[in-house]
PDB file of C-alpha atoms in Angstrom:
ATOM      1  CA  MET X   1     -23.474-102.855   3.235  1.00 71.00           C
ATOM      2  CA  ARG X   2     -25.320 -99.932   1.644  1.00 74.00           C
ATOM      3  CA  LYS X   3     -24.314 -97.641   4.528  1.00 76.00           C
ATOM      4  CA  LEU X   4     -20.635 -98.533   4.077  1.00 80.00           C
ATOM      5  CA  VAL X   5     -20.801 -97.752   0.376  1.00 79.00           C
ATOM      6  CA  PHE X   6     -22.467 -94.400   1.116  1.00 80.00           C
ATOM      7  CA  ILE X   7     -19.797 -93.484   3.670  1.00 86.00           C
ATOM      8  CA  ILE X   8     -17.016 -94.376   1.221  1.00 85.00           C
ATOM      9  CA  PHE X   9     -18.733 -92.270  -1.466  1.00 82.00           C
ATOM     10  CA  VAL X  10     -19.027 -89.256   0.843  1.00 80.00           C
ATOM     11  CA  VAL X  11     -15.398 -89.554   1.969  1.00 80.00           C
ATOM     12  CA  THR X  12     -14.282 -89.779  -1.662  1.00 84.00           C
ATOM     13  CA  ILE X  13     -16.266 -86.669  -2.577  1.00 85.00           C
ATOM     14  CA  LEU X  14     -14.815 -84.736   0.370  1.00 81.00           C
ATOM     15  CA  PHE X  15     -11.321 -85.837  -0.573  1.00 79.00           C
ATOM     16  CA  PHE X  16     -11.693 -84.536  -4.140  1.00 77.00           C
ATOM     17  CA  VAL X  17     -13.259 -81.307  -2.916  1.00 77.00           C
ATOM     18  CA  ASN X  18     -10.337 -80.836  -0.538  1.00 76.00           C
ATOM     19  CA  ILE X  19      -7.872 -81.392  -3.403  1.00 79.00           C
ATOM     20  CA  VAL X  20      -9.690 -78.835  -5.585  1.00 75.00           C
ATOM     21  CA  PHE X  21      -9.720 -76.179  -2.834  1.00 70.00           C
ATOM     22  CA  TYR X  22      -6.061 -76.885  -2.038  1.00 69.00           C
ATOM     23  CA  ILE X  23      -5.099 -76.279  -5.654  1.00 76.00           C
ATOM     24  CA  MET X  24      -7.369 -73.282  -6.248  1.00 74.00           C
ATOM     25  CA  SER X  25      -7.167 -71.367  -2.961  1.00 70.00           C
ATOM     26  CA  GLU X  26      -4.000 -69.937  -1.477  1.00 69.00           C
ATOM     27  CA  ASP X  27      -5.780 -69.204   1.797  1.00 70.00           C
ATOM     28  CA  TYR X  28      -6.959 -72.814   2.001  1.00 68.00           C
ATOM     29  CA  ARG X  29      -3.404 -74.104   1.495  1.00 68.00           C
ATOM     30  CA  PHE X  30      -2.260 -71.781   4.255  1.00 71.00           C
ATOM     31  CA  PHE X  31      -5.052 -73.083   6.500  1.00 70.00           C
ATOM     32  CA  ILE X  32      -4.101 -76.740   5.891  1.00 71.00           C
ATOM     33  CA  LYS X  33      -0.427 -76.074   6.500  1.00 68.00           C
ATOM     34  CA  LYS X  34      -1.290 -74.171   9.661  1.00 63.00           C
ATOM     35  CA  ILE X  35      -3.189 -77.219  10.954  1.00 70.00           C
ATOM     36  CA  LYS X  36      -0.376 -79.551   9.974  1.00 63.00           C
ATOM     37  CA  TYR X  37       2.384 -77.348  11.412  1.00 59.00           C
ATOM     38  CA  SER X  38       0.503 -75.749  14.285  1.00 56.00           C
ATOM     39  CA  ASP X  39       3.698 -74.894  16.192  1.00 55.00           C
ATOM     40  CA  SER X  40       5.328 -73.091  13.276  1.00 52.00           C
ATOM     41  CA  VAL X  41       4.608 -69.831  11.479  1.00 49.00           C
ATOM     42  CA  ILE X  42       3.818 -70.398   7.803  1.00 49.00           C
ATOM     43  CA  TYR X  43       4.620 -67.732   5.209  1.00 49.00           C
ATOM     44  CA  GLU X  44       3.652 -67.966   1.571  1.00 48.00           C
ATOM     45  CA  SER X  45       6.052 -66.339  -0.830  1.00 48.00           C
ATOM     46  CA  LYS X  46       6.210 -66.432  -4.573  1.00 49.00           C
ATOM     47  CA  LEU X  47       9.391 -64.360  -4.757  1.00 47.00           C
ATOM     48  CA  SER X  48      12.786 -65.918  -5.072  1.00 50.00           C
ATOM     49  CA  ILE X  49      15.554 -63.673  -3.823  1.00 48.00           C
ATOM     50  CA  ASN X  50      18.991 -64.158  -5.265  1.00 52.00           C
ATOM     51  CA  ASP X  51      21.804 -62.031  -3.887  1.00 51.00           C
ATOM     52  CA  GLU X  52      23.831 -62.754  -6.975  1.00 52.00           C
ATOM     53  CA  ASP X  53      21.208 -61.344  -9.327  1.00 49.00           C
ATOM     54  CA  THR X  54      23.041 -58.831 -11.503  1.00 48.00           C
ATOM     55  CA  SER X  55      20.404 -58.292 -14.131  1.00 48.00           C
ATOM     56  CA  LEU X  56      20.480 -54.522 -13.622  1.00 44.00           C
ATOM     57  CA  SER X  57      24.247 -54.354 -13.845  1.00 46.00           C
ATOM     58  CA  ASP X  58      24.084 -56.069 -17.209  1.00 49.00           C
ATOM     59  CA  ILE X  59      22.372 -53.012 -18.694  1.00 45.00           C
ATOM     60  CA  ASP X  60      24.740 -50.696 -20.485  1.00 52.00           C
ATOM     61  CA  LEU X  61      23.784 -47.316 -19.111  1.00 47.00           C
ATOM     62  CA  LYS X  62      25.490 -45.616 -22.002  1.00 51.00           C
ATOM     63  CA  GLU X  63      22.857 -47.045 -24.290  1.00 52.00           C
ATOM     64  CA  LEU X  64      20.008 -45.361 -22.441  1.00 51.00           C
ATOM     65  CA  PRO X  65      18.543 -42.389 -24.341  1.00 55.00           C
ATOM     66  CA  PRO X  66      19.297 -38.943 -22.839  1.00 58.00           C
ATOM     67  CA  VAL X  67      16.567 -37.378 -20.746  1.00 52.00           C
ATOM     68  CA  SER X  68      15.333 -34.062 -22.074  1.00 52.00           C
ATOM     69  CA  LEU X  69      13.405 -31.622 -19.966  1.00 49.00           C
ATOM     70  CA  THR X  70      10.512 -29.594 -21.184  1.00 51.00           C
ATOM     71  CA  PRO X  71      10.819 -25.799 -20.732  1.00 50.00           C
ATOM     72  CA  GLU X  72       8.612 -26.022 -17.640  1.00 49.00           C
ATOM     73  CA  GLU X  73      10.895 -28.664 -16.088  1.00 48.00           C
ATOM     74  CA  GLU X  74      14.182 -26.898 -16.770  1.00 48.00           C
ATOM     75  CA  THR X  75      15.886 -25.537 -13.649  1.00 48.00           C
ATOM     76  CA  GLU X  76      15.743 -21.791 -13.506  1.00 49.00           C
ATOM     77  CA  GLU X  77      18.787 -19.868 -12.329  1.00 53.00           C
ATOM     78  CA  VAL X  78      18.040 -18.291  -8.973  1.00 49.00           C
ATOM     79  CA  ASP X  79      18.880 -14.631  -8.621  1.00 51.00           C
ATOM     80  CA  THR X  80      20.166 -14.213  -5.068  1.00 49.00           C
ATOM     81  CA  ASP X  81      20.781 -10.485  -5.379  1.00 51.00           C
ATOM     82  CA  GLY X  82      17.313  -9.686  -4.061  1.00 48.00           C
ATOM     83  CA  LEU X  83      17.377 -12.236  -1.227  1.00 46.00           C
ATOM     84  CA  GLN X  84      18.013 -11.103   2.335  1.00 46.00           C
ATOM     85  CA  PHE X  85      19.360 -13.894   4.480  1.00 45.00           C
ATOM     86  CA  LEU X  86      18.924 -14.218   8.259  1.00 45.00           C
ATOM     87  CA  SER X  87      22.489 -13.124   9.009  1.00 48.00           C
ATOM     88  CA  ASP X  88      21.943  -9.967   6.948  1.00 50.00           C
ATOM     89  CA  ILE X  89      18.681  -9.257   8.788  1.00 40.00           C
ATOM     90  CA  GLU X  90      20.369  -9.695  12.178  1.00 47.00           C
ATOM     91  CA  THR X  91      23.187  -7.378  11.108  1.00 45.00           C
ATOM     92  CA  THR X  92      20.645  -4.783   9.968  1.00 42.00           C
ATOM     93  CA  LEU X  93      18.772  -5.028  13.276  1.00 41.00           C
ATOM     94  CA  ASP X  94      22.017  -4.616  15.215  1.00 45.00           C
ATOM     95  CA  LYS X  95      22.770  -1.471  13.262  1.00 43.00           C
ATOM     96  CA  GLN X  96      19.295  -0.128  13.867  1.00 46.00           C
ATOM     97  CA  GLU X  97      19.523  -0.752  17.613  1.00 65.00           C
ATOM     98  CA  GLU X  98      22.994   0.776  17.992  1.00 80.00           C
ATOM     99  CA  ILE X  99      22.825   4.019  19.938  1.00 85.00           C
ATOM    100  CA  ILE X 100      25.210   6.938  19.632  1.00 90.00           C
ATOM    101  CA  LEU X 101      26.076   9.453  22.307  1.00 89.00           C
ATOM    102  CA  SER X 102      24.578  12.816  21.308  1.00 91.00           C
ATOM    103  CA  SER X 103      26.325  16.168  21.616  1.00 91.00           C
ATOM    104  CA  THR X 104      24.061  17.128  24.528  1.00 89.00           C
ATOM    105  CA  GLU X 105      24.879  13.893  26.343  1.00 92.00           C
ATOM    106  CA  GLN X 106      28.588  14.466  25.683  1.00 93.00           C
ATOM    107  CA  GLU X 107      28.210  17.951  27.177  1.00 90.00           C
ATOM    108  CA  ILE X 108      26.688  16.495  30.336  1.00 91.00           C
ATOM    109  CA  LEU X 109      29.469  13.917  30.499  1.00 93.00           C
ATOM    110  CA  ASP X 110      32.100  16.624  30.196  1.00 94.00           C
ATOM    111  CA  ILE X 111      30.818  18.554  33.220  1.00 92.00           C
ATOM    112  CA  PHE X 112      31.629  15.487  35.371  1.00 94.00           C
ATOM    113  CA  SER X 113      35.130  15.092  33.938  1.00 93.00           C
ATOM    114  CA  GLU X 114      36.752  15.510  37.372  1.00 93.00           C
ATOM    115  CA  TYR X 115      35.272  12.142  38.395  1.00 95.00           C
ATOM    116  CA  ASP X 116      37.186  10.322  35.653  1.00 94.00           C
ATOM    117  CA  LEU X 117      34.149   8.359  34.477  1.00 95.00           C
ATOM    118  CA  LYS X 118      34.699   5.148  32.484  1.00 95.00           C
ATOM    119  CA  GLU X 119      32.190   3.679  30.069  1.00 94.00           C
ATOM    120  CA  LEU X 120      30.726   0.331  31.095  1.00 92.00           C
ATOM    121  CA  LYS X 121      29.872  -1.719  27.998  1.00 88.00           C
ATOM    122  CA  LYS X 122      28.084  -4.600  29.726  1.00 90.00           C
ATOM    123  CA  HIS X 123      25.457  -3.510  32.203  1.00 89.00           C
ATOM    124  CA  ALA X 124      24.951  -5.465  35.401  1.00 89.00           C
ATOM    125  CA  SER X 125      21.991  -3.665  36.951  1.00 92.00           C
ATOM    126  CA  LEU X 126      20.479  -0.241  36.317  1.00 95.00           C
ATOM    127  CA  PHE X 127      20.918   1.888  39.462  1.00 95.00           C
ATOM    128  CA  ASP X 128      21.760  -1.425  41.164  1.00 93.00           C
ATOM    129  CA  ILE X 129      18.045  -2.114  41.441  1.00 93.00           C
ATOM    130  CA  SER X 130      16.835  -3.639  38.151  1.00 93.00           C
ATOM    131  CA  THR X 131      17.850  -5.547  35.032  1.00 92.00           C
ATOM    132  CA  GLU X 132      14.412  -5.075  33.455  1.00 91.00           C
ATOM    133  CA  TYR X 133      14.970  -1.793  31.630  1.00 94.00           C
ATOM    134  CA  PRO X 134      13.736  -2.509  28.069  1.00 92.00           C
ATOM    135  CA  ASP X 135      16.242  -0.538  25.938  1.00 93.00           C
ATOM    136  CA  ASP X 136      19.967  -0.171  25.698  1.00 93.00           C
ATOM    137  CA  TYR X 137      21.586   2.783  27.464  1.00 95.00           C
ATOM    138  CA  PHE X 138      24.979   4.337  28.192  1.00 96.00           C
ATOM    139  CA  GLU X 139      26.614   3.888  31.581  1.00 96.00           C
ATOM    140  CA  TYR X 140      29.679   5.765  32.852  1.00 97.00           C
ATOM    141  CA  PHE X 141      30.973   4.990  36.316  1.00 95.00           C
ATOM    142  CA  SER X 142      33.445   5.858  39.011  1.00 95.00           C
ATOM    143  CA  LYS X 143      33.684   5.101  42.716  1.00 94.00           C
ATOM    144  CA  ASP X 144      31.398   7.967  43.774  1.00 95.00           C
ATOM    145  CA  LEU X 145      29.312   8.667  40.689  1.00 96.00           C
ATOM    146  CA  VAL X 146      27.530   6.735  37.949  1.00 97.00           C
ATOM    147  CA  VAL X 147      25.915   8.541  35.000  1.00 97.00           C
ATOM    148  CA  TYR X 148      23.274   6.904  32.763  1.00 97.00           C
ATOM    149  CA  PHE X 149      22.070   8.208  29.399  1.00 96.00           C
ATOM    150  CA  PHE X 150      18.663   6.941  28.239  1.00 95.00           C
ATOM    151  CA  SER X 151      19.144   7.863  24.591  1.00 93.00           C
ATOM    152  CA  THR X 152      16.173   5.964  23.165  1.00 93.00           C
ATOM    153  CA  LYS X 153      13.438   7.354  25.432  1.00 93.00           C
ATOM    154  CA  SER X 154      12.085  10.689  26.548  1.00 92.00           C
ATOM    155  CA  TYR X 155      12.053  11.763  30.179  1.00 92.00           C
ATOM    156  CA  SER X 156       8.340  10.908  30.552  1.00 93.00           C
ATOM    157  CA  GLU X 157       8.890   7.458  29.033  1.00 95.00           C
ATOM    158  CA  VAL X 158      11.745   6.773  31.434  1.00 95.00           C
ATOM    159  CA  PHE X 159       9.527   7.853  34.317  1.00 95.00           C
ATOM    160  CA  ASP X 160       6.793   5.473  33.126  1.00 95.00           C
ATOM    161  CA  VAL X 161       9.260   2.568  32.977  1.00 95.00           C
ATOM    162  CA  PHE X 162      10.434   3.128  36.544  1.00 96.00           C
ATOM    163  CA  GLU X 163       6.872   3.610  37.721  1.00 95.00           C
ATOM    164  CA  VAL X 164       5.870   0.229  36.314  1.00 95.00           C
ATOM    165  CA  LEU X 165       8.962  -1.464  37.754  1.00 94.00           C
ATOM    166  CA  SER X 166       8.229   0.036  41.176  1.00 93.00           C
ATOM    167  CA  PHE X 167       5.248  -2.299  41.555  1.00 93.00           C
ATOM    168  CA  ASP X 168       7.659  -5.232  41.956  1.00 91.00           C
ATOM    169  CA  LEU X 169      10.793  -3.539  43.267  1.00 93.00           C
ATOM    170  CA  PRO X 170      11.497  -1.996  46.701  1.00 92.00           C
ATOM    171  CA  TYR X 171      11.567   1.698  45.835  1.00 95.00           C
ATOM    172  CA  ASP X 172       9.273   4.721  45.481  1.00 94.00           C
ATOM    173  CA  LEU X 173       9.410   7.597  43.020  1.00 95.00           C
ATOM    174  CA  ASN X 174       9.462  11.181  44.183  1.00 92.00           C
ATOM    175  CA  GLU X 175       9.046  13.706  41.356  1.00 90.00           C
ATOM    176  CA  VAL X 176      10.220  17.019  42.792  1.00 85.00           C
ATOM    177  CA  ASN X 177      11.427  18.825  39.638  1.00 76.00           C
ATOM    178  CA  ASN X 178      14.100  20.745  41.564  1.00 75.00           C
ATOM    179  CA  PHE X 179      16.763  20.146  38.907  1.00 75.00           C
ATOM    180  CA  TRP X 180      16.670  21.489  35.358  1.00 71.00           C
ATOM    181  CA  GLN X 181      13.547  20.880  33.282  1.00 78.00           C
ATOM    182  CA  SER X 182      12.226  17.933  35.312  1.00 86.00           C
ATOM    183  CA  SER X 183      13.591  15.450  37.805  1.00 89.00           C
ATOM    184  CA  PHE X 184      12.562  12.628  40.114  1.00 94.00           C
ATOM    185  CA  TYR X 185      14.271  10.640  42.846  1.00 94.00           C
ATOM    186  CA  ILE X 186      14.293   6.868  43.114  1.00 95.00           C
ATOM    187  CA  ASN X 187      14.093   6.292  46.863  1.00 95.00           C
ATOM    188  CA  LEU X 188      14.849   2.804  48.136  1.00 95.00           C
ATOM    189  CA  LYS X 189      12.564   1.560  50.853  1.00 90.00           C
ATOM    190  CA  GLU X 190      13.979   1.681  54.345  1.00 83.00           C
ATOM    191  CA  VAL X 191      15.231  -1.901  54.671  1.00 83.00           C
ATOM    192  CA  TYR X 192      17.087  -1.607  51.328  1.00 85.00           C
ATOM    193  CA  THR X 193      18.762   1.773  51.740  1.00 85.00           C
ATOM    194  CA  ASP X 194      22.457   2.221  50.910  1.00 90.00           C
ATOM    195  CA  GLU X 195      24.959   5.084  50.588  1.00 93.00           C
ATOM    196  CA  PHE X 196      23.741   6.318  47.187  1.00 96.00           C
ATOM    197  CA  ILE X 197      21.174   8.828  45.975  1.00 95.00           C
ATOM    198  CA  ARG X 198      19.433   7.987  42.695  1.00 96.00           C
ATOM    199  CA  LEU X 199      18.123  10.742  40.472  1.00 93.00           C
ATOM    200  CA  VAL X 200      16.738  11.044  36.923  1.00 94.00           C
ATOM    201  CA  VAL X 201      16.935  14.486  35.274  1.00 91.00           C
ATOM    202  CA  GLN X 202      15.708  16.022  32.019  1.00 90.00           C
ATOM    203  CA  TYR X 203      18.069  18.405  30.259  1.00 86.00           C
ATOM    204  CA  GLN X 204      17.425  19.840  26.784  1.00 82.00           C
ATOM    205  CA  SER X 205      14.896  17.059  26.089  1.00 80.00           C
ATOM    206  CA  LYS X 206      17.366  14.364  27.104  1.00 85.00           C
ATOM    207  CA  ALA X 207      16.873  12.048  30.075  1.00 90.00           C
ATOM    208  CA  PHE X 208      19.816  10.885  32.113  1.00 92.00           C
ATOM    209  CA  GLY X 209      20.325   9.291  35.513  1.00 95.00           C
ATOM    210  CA  LEU X 210      22.727   9.896  38.369  1.00 96.00           C
ATOM    211  CA  LYS X 211      23.716   7.495  41.117  1.00 97.00           C
ATOM    212  CA  ILE X 212      25.580   9.697  43.570  1.00 96.00           C
ATOM    213  CA  HIS X 213      27.421   8.699  46.734  1.00 96.00           C
ATOM    214  CA  ARG X 214      26.102  10.719  49.673  1.00 95.00           C
ATOM    215  CA  ASN X 215      29.613  12.035  50.394  1.00 96.00           C
ATOM    216  CA  VAL X 216      29.712  13.924  47.079  1.00 95.00           C
ATOM    217  CA  TYR X 217      26.040  14.790  46.702  1.00 93.00           C
ATOM    218  CA  ASP X 218      26.541  18.465  47.603  1.00 93.00           C
ATOM    219  CA  ASP X 219      29.428  18.700  45.149  1.00 93.00           C
ATOM    220  CA  ILE X 220      27.286  17.246  42.357  1.00 92.00           C
ATOM    221  CA  LYS X 221      24.513  19.726  43.162  1.00 89.00           C
ATOM    222  CA  ASP X 222      27.003  22.564  42.778  1.00 88.00           C
ATOM    223  CA  ILE X 223      27.898  21.254  39.327  1.00 88.00           C
ATOM    224  CA  ILE X 224      24.384  20.800  37.978  1.00 85.00           C
ATOM    225  CA  ASP X 225      22.665  23.791  39.582  1.00 80.00           C
ATOM    226  CA  PRO X 226      24.202  26.383  37.206  1.00 75.00           C
ATOM    227  CA  LEU X 227      22.747  24.512  34.218  1.00 70.00           C
ATOM    228  CA  LYS X 228      19.201  25.541  35.190  1.00 64.00           C
ATOM    229  CA  ALA X 229      19.540  28.558  32.940  1.00 44.00           C
ATOM    230  CA  LYS X 230      19.899  26.226  29.931  1.00 48.00           C
ATOM    231  CA  LYS X 231      16.438  24.754  30.098  1.00 44.00           C
TER     232      LYS X 231
END
């Protein structure tokens, strides 16, 4: 009999303790519900969402006091006169890179007037051997003759460019200096030979190139030989 009374007393105590924890502890309530509804996910929420809640719309915005900014917070007017935008920079660079045919280059062009040379604006391949030349250049062409003007570089710089390119391209340089101030041939290697002779010449500190068909090579020599006196 005493054991039964003790068991009832313990059960009663545990029951009250359980009630106290259930009331006081949110985690404990969640734990009990999780045991009771083990196949369901239990979420505790104290917020009641009402889609028809218009408490904010009931506020008369006109009654709100105006917002005033301190001097530090006021928006400063931006002076764009001193700003240089990307499009302006690109335009400036284009102008800087634009090359103009010099009087000396025009003189050289005039001596080949009988070949009716036409300017080629978009270059395909320099001397038909490379597209790796680093600067812009002038190109005038006909069936038997193409003339190049390397306006941005000296003769020695042009030579250096072709010397570097020769490491990867099938040609050799032969600097013979038999025309004007200086000159060198660009000789294609045997398996790549064609019907043209390629030559770079210095005249009055200007470097220009000639791609000459073999049929007119002697005629071109007759044109440029007399200019030796104008070194």
